[in-house]
Coordinates of C-alpha atoms in Angstrom, one line a residue:
X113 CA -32.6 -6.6 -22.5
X114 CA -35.5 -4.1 -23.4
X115 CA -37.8 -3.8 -21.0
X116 CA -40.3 -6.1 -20.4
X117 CA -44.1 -5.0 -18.3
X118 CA -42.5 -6.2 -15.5
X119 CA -39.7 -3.9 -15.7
X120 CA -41.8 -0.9 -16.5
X121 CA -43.9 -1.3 -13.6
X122 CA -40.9 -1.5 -11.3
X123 CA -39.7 1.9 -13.1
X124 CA -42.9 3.1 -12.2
X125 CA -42.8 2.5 -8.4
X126 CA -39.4 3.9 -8.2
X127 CA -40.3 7.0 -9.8
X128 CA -43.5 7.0 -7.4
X129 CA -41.4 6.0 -4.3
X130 CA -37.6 7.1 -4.7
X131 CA -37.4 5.4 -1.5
X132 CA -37.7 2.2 -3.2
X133 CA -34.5 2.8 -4.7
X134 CA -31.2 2.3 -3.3
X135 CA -29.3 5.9 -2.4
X136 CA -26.9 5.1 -5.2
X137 CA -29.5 4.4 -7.6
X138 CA -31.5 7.8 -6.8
X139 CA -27.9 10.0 -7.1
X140 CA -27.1 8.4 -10.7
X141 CA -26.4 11.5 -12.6
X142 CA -28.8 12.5 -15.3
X143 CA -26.8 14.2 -17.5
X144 CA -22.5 14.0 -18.1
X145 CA -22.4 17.5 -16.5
X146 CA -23.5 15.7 -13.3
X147 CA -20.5 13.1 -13.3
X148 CA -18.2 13.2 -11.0
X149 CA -14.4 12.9 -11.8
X150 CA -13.8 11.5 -15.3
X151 CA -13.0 15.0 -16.7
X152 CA -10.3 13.4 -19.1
X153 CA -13.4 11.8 -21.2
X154 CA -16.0 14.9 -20.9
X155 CA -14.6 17.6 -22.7
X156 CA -16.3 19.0 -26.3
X157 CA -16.7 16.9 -28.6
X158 CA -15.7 13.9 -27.3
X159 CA -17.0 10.5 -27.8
X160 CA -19.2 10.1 -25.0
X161 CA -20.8 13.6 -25.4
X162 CA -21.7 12.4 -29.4
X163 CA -23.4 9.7 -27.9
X164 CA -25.2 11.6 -25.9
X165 CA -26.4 13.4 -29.4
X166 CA -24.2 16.8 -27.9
X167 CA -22.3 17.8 -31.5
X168 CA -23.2 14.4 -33.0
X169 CA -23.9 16.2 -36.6
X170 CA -22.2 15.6 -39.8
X171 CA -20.8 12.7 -41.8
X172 CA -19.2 10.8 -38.3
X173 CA -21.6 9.5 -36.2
X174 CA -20.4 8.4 -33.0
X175 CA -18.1 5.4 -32.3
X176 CA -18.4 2.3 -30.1
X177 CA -16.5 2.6 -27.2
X178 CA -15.1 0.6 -24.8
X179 CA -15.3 1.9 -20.8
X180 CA -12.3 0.5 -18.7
X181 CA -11.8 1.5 -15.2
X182 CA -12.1 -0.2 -11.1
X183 CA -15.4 -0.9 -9.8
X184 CA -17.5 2.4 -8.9
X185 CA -15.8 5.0 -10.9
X186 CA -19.2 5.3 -13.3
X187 CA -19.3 2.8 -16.4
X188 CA -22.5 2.3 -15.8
X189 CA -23.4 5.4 -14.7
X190 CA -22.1 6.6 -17.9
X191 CA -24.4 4.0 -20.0
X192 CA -27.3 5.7 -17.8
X193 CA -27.0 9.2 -19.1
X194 CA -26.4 7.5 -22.3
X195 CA -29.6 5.4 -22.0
X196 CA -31.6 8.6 -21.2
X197 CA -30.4 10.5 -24.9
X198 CA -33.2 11.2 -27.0
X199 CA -33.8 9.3 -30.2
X200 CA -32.0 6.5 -29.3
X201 CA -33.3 2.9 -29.3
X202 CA -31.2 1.6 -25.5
X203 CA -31.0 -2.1 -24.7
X204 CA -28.5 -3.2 -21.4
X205 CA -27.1 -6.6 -21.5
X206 CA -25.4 -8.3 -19.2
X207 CA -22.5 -10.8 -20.0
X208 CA -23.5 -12.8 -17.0
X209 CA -26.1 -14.2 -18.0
X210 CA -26.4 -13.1 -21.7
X211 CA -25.5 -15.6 -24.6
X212 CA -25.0 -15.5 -28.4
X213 CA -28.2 -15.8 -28.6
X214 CA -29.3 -13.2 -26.8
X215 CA -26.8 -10.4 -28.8
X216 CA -28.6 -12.0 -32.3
X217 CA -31.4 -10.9 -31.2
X218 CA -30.7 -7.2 -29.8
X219 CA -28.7 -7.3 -33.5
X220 CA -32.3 -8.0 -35.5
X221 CA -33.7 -5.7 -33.3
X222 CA -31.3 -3.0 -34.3
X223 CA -31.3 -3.9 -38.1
X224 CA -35.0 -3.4 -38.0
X225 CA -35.4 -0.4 -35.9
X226 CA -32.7 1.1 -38.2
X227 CA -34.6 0.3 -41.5
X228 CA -38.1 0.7 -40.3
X229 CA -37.9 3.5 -38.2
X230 CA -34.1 5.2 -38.5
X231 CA -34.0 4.8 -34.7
X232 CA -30.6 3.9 -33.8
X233 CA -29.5 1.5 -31.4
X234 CA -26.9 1.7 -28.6
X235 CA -25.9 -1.6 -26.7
X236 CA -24.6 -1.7 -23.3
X237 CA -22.9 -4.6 -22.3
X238 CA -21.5 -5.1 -18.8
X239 CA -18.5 -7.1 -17.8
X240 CA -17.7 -7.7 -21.4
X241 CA -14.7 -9.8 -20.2
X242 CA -17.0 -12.7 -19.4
X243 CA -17.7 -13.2 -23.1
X244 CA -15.9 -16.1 -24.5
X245 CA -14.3 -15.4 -28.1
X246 CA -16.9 -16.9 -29.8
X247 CA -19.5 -14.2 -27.9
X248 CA -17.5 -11.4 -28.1
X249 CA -17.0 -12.8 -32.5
X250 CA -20.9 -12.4 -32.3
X251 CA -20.3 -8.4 -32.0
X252 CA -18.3 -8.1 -35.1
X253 CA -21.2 -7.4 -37.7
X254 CA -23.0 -5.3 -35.9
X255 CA -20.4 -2.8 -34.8
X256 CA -18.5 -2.7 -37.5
X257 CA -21.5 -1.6 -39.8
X258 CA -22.9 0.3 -37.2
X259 CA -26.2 -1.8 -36.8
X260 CA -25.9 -1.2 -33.2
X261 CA -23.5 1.5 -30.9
X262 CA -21.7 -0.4 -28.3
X263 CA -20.6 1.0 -25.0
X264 CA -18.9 -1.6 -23.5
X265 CA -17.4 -1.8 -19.6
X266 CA -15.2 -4.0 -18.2
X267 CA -12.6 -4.1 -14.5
X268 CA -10.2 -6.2 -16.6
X269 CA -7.3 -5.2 -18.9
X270 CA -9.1 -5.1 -22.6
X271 CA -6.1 -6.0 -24.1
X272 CA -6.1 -9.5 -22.5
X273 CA -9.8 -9.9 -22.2
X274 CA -11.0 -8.5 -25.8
X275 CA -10.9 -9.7 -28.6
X276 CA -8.3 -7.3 -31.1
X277 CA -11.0 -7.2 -34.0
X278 CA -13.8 -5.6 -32.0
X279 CA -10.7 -3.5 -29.9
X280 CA -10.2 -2.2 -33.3
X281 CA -13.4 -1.2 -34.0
X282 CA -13.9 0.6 -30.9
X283 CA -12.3 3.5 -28.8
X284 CA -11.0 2.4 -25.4
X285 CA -11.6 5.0 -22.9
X286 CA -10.1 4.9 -19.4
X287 CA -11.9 5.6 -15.8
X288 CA -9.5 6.7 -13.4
X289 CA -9.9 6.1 -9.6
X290 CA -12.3 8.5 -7.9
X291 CA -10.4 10.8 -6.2
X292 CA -11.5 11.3 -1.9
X293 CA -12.1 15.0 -3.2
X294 CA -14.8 13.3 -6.1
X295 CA -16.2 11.1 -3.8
X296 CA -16.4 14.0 -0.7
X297 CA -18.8 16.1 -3.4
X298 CA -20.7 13.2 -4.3
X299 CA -21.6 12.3 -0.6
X300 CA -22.2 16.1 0.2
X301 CA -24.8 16.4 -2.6
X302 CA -26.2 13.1 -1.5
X303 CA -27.3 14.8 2.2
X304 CA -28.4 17.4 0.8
X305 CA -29.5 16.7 -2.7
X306 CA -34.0 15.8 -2.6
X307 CA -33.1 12.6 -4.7
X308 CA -30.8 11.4 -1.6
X309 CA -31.1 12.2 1.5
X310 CA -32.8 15.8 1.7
X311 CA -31.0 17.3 4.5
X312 CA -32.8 14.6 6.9
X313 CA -29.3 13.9 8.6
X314 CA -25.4 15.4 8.4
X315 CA -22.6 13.6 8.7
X316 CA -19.7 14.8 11.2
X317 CA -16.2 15.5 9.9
X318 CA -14.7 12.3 11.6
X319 CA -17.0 9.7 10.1
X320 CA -16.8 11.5 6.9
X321 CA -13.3 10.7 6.7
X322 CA -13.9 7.0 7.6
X323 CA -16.0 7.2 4.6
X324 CA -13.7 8.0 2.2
X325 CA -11.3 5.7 3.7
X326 CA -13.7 2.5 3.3
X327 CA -15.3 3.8 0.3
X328 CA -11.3 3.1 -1.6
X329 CA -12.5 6.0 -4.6
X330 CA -15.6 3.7 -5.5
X331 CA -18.5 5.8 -5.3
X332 CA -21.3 3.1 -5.3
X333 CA -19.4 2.1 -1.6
X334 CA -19.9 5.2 -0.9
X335 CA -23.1 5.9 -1.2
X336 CA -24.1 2.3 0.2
X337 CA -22.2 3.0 3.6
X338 CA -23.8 6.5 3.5
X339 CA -27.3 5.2 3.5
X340 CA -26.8 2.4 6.0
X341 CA -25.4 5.4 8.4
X342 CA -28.2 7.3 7.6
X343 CA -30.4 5.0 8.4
X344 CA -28.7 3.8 11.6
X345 CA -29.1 7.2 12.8
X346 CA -32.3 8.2 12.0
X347 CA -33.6 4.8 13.5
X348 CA -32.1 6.1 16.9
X349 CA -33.7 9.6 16.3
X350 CA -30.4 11.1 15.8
X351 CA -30.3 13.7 13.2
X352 CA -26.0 13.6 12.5
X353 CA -24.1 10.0 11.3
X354 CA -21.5 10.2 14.0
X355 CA -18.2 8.0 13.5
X356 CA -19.8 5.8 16.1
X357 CA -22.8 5.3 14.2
X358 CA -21.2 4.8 11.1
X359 CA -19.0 2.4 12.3
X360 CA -21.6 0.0 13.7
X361 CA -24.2 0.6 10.4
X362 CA -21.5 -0.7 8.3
X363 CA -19.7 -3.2 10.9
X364 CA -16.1 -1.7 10.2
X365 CA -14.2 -0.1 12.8
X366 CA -12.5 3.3 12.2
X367 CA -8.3 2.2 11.3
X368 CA -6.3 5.1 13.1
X369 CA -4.8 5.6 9.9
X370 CA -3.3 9.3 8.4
X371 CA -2.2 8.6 4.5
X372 CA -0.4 11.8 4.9
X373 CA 0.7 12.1 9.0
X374 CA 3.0 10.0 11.2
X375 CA 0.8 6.9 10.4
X376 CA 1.2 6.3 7.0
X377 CA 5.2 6.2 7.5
X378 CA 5.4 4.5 10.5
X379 CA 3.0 1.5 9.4
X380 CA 5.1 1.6 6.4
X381 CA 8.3 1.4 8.4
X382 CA 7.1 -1.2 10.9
X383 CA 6.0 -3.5 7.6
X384 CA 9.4 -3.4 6.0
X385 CA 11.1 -3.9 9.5
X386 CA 8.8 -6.8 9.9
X387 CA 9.8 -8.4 6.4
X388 CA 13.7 -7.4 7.3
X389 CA 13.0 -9.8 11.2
X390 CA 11.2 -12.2 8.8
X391 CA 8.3 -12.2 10.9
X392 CA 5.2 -12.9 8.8
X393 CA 2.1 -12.8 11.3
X394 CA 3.2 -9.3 12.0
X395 CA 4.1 -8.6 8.2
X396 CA 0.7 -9.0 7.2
X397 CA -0.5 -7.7 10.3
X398 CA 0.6 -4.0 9.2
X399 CA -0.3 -5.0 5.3
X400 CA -3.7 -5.8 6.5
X401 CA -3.9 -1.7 8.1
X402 CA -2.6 0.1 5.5
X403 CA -5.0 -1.9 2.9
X404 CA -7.7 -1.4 5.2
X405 CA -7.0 2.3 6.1
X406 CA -7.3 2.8 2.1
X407 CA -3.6 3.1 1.1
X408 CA -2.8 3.3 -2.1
X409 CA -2.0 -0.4 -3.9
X410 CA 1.0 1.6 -5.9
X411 CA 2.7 2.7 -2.7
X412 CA 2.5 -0.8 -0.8
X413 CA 4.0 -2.5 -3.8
X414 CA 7.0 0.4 -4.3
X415 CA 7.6 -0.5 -0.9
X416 CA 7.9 -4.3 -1.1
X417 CA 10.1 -3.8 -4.6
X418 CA 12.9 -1.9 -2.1
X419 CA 12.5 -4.5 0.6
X420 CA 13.4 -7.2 -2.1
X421 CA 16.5 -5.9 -2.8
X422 CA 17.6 -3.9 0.5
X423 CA 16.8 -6.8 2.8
X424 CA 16.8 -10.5 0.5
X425 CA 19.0 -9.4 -2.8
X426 CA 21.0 -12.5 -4.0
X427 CA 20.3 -14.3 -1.2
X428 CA 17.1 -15.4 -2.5
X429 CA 17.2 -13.6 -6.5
X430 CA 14.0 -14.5 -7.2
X431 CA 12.2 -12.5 -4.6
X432 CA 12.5 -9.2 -6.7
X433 CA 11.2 -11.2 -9.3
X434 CA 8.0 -11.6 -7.0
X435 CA 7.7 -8.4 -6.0
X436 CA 8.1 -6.6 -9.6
X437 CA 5.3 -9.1 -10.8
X438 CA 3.0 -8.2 -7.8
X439 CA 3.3 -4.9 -8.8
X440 CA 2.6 -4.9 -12.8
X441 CA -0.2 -7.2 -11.7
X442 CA -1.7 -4.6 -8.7
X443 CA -1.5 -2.0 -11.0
X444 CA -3.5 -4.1 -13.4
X445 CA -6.0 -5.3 -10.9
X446 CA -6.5 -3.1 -8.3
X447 CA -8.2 -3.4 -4.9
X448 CA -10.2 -5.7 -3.7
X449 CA -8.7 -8.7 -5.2
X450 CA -4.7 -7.0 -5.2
X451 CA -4.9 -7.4 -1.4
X452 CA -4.2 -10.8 -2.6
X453 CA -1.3 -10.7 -4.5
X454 CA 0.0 -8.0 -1.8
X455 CA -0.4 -10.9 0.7
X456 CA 1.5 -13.5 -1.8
X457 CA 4.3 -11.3 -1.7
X458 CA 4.7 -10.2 1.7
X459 CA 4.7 -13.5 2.9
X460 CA 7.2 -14.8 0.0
X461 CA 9.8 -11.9 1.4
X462 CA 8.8 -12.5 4.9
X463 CA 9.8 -15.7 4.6
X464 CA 13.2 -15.6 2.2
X465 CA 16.6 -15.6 3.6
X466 CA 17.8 -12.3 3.9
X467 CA 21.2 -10.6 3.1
X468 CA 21.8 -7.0 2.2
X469 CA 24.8 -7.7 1.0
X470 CA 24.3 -6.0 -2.7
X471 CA 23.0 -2.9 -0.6
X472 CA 26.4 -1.9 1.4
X473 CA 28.3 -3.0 -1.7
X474 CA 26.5 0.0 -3.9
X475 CA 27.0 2.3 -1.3
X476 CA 30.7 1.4 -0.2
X477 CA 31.4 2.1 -3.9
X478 CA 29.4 5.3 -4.0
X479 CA 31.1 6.7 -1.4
X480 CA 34.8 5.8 -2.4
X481 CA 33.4 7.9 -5.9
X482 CA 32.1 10.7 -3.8
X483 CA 35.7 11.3 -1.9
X484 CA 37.1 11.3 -4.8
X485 CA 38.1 7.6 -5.5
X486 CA 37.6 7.6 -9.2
X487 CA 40.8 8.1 -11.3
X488 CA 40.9 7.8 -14.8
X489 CA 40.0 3.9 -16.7
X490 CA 43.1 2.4 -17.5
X491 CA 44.3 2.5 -20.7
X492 CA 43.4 -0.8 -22.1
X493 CA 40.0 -0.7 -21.0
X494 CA 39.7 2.4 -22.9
X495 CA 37.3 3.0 -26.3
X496 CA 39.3 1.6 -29.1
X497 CA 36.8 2.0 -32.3
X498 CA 37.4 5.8 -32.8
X499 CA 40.0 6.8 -35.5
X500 CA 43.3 8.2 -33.9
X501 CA 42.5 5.8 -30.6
X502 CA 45.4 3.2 -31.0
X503 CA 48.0 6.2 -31.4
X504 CA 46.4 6.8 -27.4
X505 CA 47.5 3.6 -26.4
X506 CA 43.6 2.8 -26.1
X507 CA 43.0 -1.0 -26.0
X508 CA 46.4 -2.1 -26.0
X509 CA 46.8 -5.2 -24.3
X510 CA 43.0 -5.5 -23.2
X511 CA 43.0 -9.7 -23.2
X512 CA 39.4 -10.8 -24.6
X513 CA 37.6 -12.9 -21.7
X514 CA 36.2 -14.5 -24.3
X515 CA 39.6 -16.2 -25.6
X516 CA 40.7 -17.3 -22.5
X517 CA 40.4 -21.2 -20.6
X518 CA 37.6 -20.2 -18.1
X519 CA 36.0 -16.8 -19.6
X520 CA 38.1 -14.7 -16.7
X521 CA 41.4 -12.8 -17.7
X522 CA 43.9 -11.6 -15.6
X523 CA 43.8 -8.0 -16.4
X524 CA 43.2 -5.1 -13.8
X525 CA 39.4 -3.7 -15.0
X526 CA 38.9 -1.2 -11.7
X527 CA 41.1 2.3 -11.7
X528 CA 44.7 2.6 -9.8
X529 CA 42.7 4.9 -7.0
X530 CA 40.3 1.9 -6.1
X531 CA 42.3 -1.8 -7.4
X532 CA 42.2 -4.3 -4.6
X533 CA 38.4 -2.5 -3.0
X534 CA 36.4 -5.2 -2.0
X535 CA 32.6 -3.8 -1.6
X536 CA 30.4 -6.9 -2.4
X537 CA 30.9 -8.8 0.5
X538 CA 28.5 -12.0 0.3
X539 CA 26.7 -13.7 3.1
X540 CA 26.4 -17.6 3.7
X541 CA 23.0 -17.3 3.5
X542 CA 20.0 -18.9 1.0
X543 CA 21.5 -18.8 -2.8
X544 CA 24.2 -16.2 -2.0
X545 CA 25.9 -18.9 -0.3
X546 CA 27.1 -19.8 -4.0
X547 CA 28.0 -16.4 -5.1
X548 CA 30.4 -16.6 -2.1
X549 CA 32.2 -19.3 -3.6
X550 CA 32.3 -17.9 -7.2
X551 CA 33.3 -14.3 -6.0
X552 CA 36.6 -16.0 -4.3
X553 CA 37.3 -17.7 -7.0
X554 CA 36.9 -14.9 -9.8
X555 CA 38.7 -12.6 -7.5
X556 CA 41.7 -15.1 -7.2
X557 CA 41.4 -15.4 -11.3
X558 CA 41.5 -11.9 -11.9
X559 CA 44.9 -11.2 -9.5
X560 CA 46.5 -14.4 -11.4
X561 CA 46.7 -16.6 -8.5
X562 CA 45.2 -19.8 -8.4
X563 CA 41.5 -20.6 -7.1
X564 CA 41.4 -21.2 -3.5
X565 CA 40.3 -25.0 -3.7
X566 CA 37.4 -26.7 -3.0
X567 CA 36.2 -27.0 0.9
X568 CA 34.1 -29.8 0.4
X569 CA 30.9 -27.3 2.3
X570 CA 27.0 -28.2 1.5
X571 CA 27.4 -24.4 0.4
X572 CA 23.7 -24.1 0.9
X573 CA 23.9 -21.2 3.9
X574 CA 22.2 -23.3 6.4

């Protein structure tokens, strides 16, 4: 909303007393040339420099755009410098706690500052995902006929949280992940910068790093953890945050944790082995460090893809099916709330039978091919479509599966050098229990002989 006496007056103390404002609050950038990271979406000429008024000349005024990006990589920050442009009418809602109603209004607002006073209007509106349709349908008018600017921000995926007409009619720009390089500068001009903490107190390499391992490349954490070290320290009349300090200011021990050293593979290793013994408490024992020492969401899920089919495969097929979905939907998400879905499938792989059976099969027959064991495809498996084919011999007396009682034809499919190689060799155990039974009897199909008979086995691998 615009703001109100009440609101003003607060401004005013702030300005008065920076102190009254938190660290993160007093280190918003004032201009794009003081964001950090988010390089992609600051060069010349681009939308968010037009509505700053930089280059905004000319028969195309600037468009409505939609910011999309994790928490703390500067969506509002961005609406800030935005807010500060000259001869532009700002108003900030919220879609929290904002209504139709409330949007109407801002839109009469706009209509009459545009006519009356050719003032434009820019709209923020945060967490536009909370907007039902019928909000978000509100919207439509306005931007489209450029009654109002909207800068939008969302953590969500627009394409399943916005509407397509008002997608349309906006450009969707996308915040990448601070960087611990981005988020290093930014704490560095925060001890030293007069609007943070003035060179009052330094911070010591060790705790710095614990910083940027708890800050995750949000820079609002950050900054928060920053100031409660500061203050810790200063409140003990020390003048440097040690890792100590910082620790207890912000009530989270230091993870001995190297994303790039000895650490970051063993943990790794020691979660896979875990999944392989199908121990879960220690499973999500090591998940819990490697989230907690900052690793990267991508990497953890990568991981947990390979265990699916290294260490379960057909003995449970779904669990690949798990992990792929845990990772489209981490990579959609992002930390905090993709520790969950980390969780959901650790545990679901922890817990499924396991057989690498489809693992030694692959690399039996890669190394048979690598000595050598190839030969040429028998004729009648051969390419028979090309014109001068048939006077090969190409094709001749391939037997269609398809024709056949039972969809299996006795016909030799593998080369002379490798016929008779067995290199899937299934386990008894979960659902490859069944694949056991069918691989005998396919194999049995395929040399002519008859299927070994029925045993009368629960065939269920327990």
């Amino acid at each position: 909303m615009e703001p109100d006496l009440f609101t003003a007056a607060a401004e005013d103390r702030q300005e008065k007393d920076p102190a009254a404002s938190p660290l993160a609050v007093r280190m918003r950038p004032r201009t794009l040339d003081e964001v950090v990271g988010q390089g992609h979406l600051l060069g010349p000429g681009s939308p968010l420099r037009r509505l700053v008024g930089e280059g905004s000349g000319g028969p195309a005024g600037p468009s409505s755009v939609i910011l999309w990006g994790p928490p703390g990589t500067g969506k509002t920050t961005l609406a800030h410098v935005v807010s500060q442009a000259t001869n532009k009418r700002f108003v900030e809602l919220s879609a929290i706690t904002a209504g139709v109603k409330e949007v109407r209004a801002v839109i009469d607002g706009a209509r009459r500052a545009s006519g009356g006073y050719g003032k434009e209007t820019v709209l923020f509106l945060d967490e536009i995902h909370r907007f039902s349709k019928a909000q978000q349908d509100s919207l439509l008018p306005a931007v489209e006929n450029r009654w109002v600017t909207l800068v939008a921000a969302t953590t969500e995926n627009p394409y399943f949280s916005v509407i397509s007409p008002l997608l349309s009619r906006s450009l969707l720009l996308t915040l990448q992940a601070l960087t611990d390089d981005d988020v290093r500068g930014l704490v560095r001009r925060a001890l030293a910068d007069e609007r943070g903490l003035g060179g009052a107190v330094t911070l010591s390499a060790d705790a710095e790093a614990h910083l940027l391992r708890i800050a995750g490349g949000d820079a609002r954490r950050a900054l928060t953890a920053l100031e409660a070290g500061a203050g810790s320290a200063l409140a003990q009349g020390e003048q440097e945050i040690t890792l100590e300090t910082l620790e207890g200011a912000v009530d989270r021990a230091a993870v001995k944790y190297d994303r790039d050293g000895d650490q970051h593979y063993d943990v790794a290793s020691a979660l896979i082995k875990s999944i392989r013994g199908s121990d879960v408490d220690a499973t999500l024992h090591y998940l819990a460090r490697m989230i907690e020492a900052g690793e990267d969401p991508r990497f953890i899920a990568r991981r947990l893809m390979i265990s699916a089919s290294e260490d379960i495969g057909l003995a449970d097929p779904t669990a690949l099916q798990t992990a792929v979905a845990g990772a489209q939907a981490v990579a959609m998400i992002g930390f905090p709330e993709a520790r969950i879905t980390l969780s959901q499938v650790a545990v679901a792989l922890a817990l499924a039978p396991k057989s690498n059976a489809a693992y030694l099969a692959i690399d039996a027959a890669l190394a048979d091919v690598r000595a050598g064991l190839a030969g040429p495809v028998p004729a009648h498996l051969r390419d028979s479509h090309y014109k001068g084919a048939q006077k090969l011999g190409h094709g001749q007396g391939y037997v269609y599966p398809h024709d056949v009682p039972g969809g299996i034809a006795a016909q030799q499919y593998a080369p002379d050098a490798v016929h008779g190689k067995r290199y899937y060799e299934p386990t008894r155990y979960g659902a490859e229990a069944r694949y056991a039974d069918v691989v005998e009897k396919v194999r049995a199909r395929l040399s002519g002989a008859q299927p070994p008979k029925e045993t009368g086995g629960s065939g269920d691998g327990s």
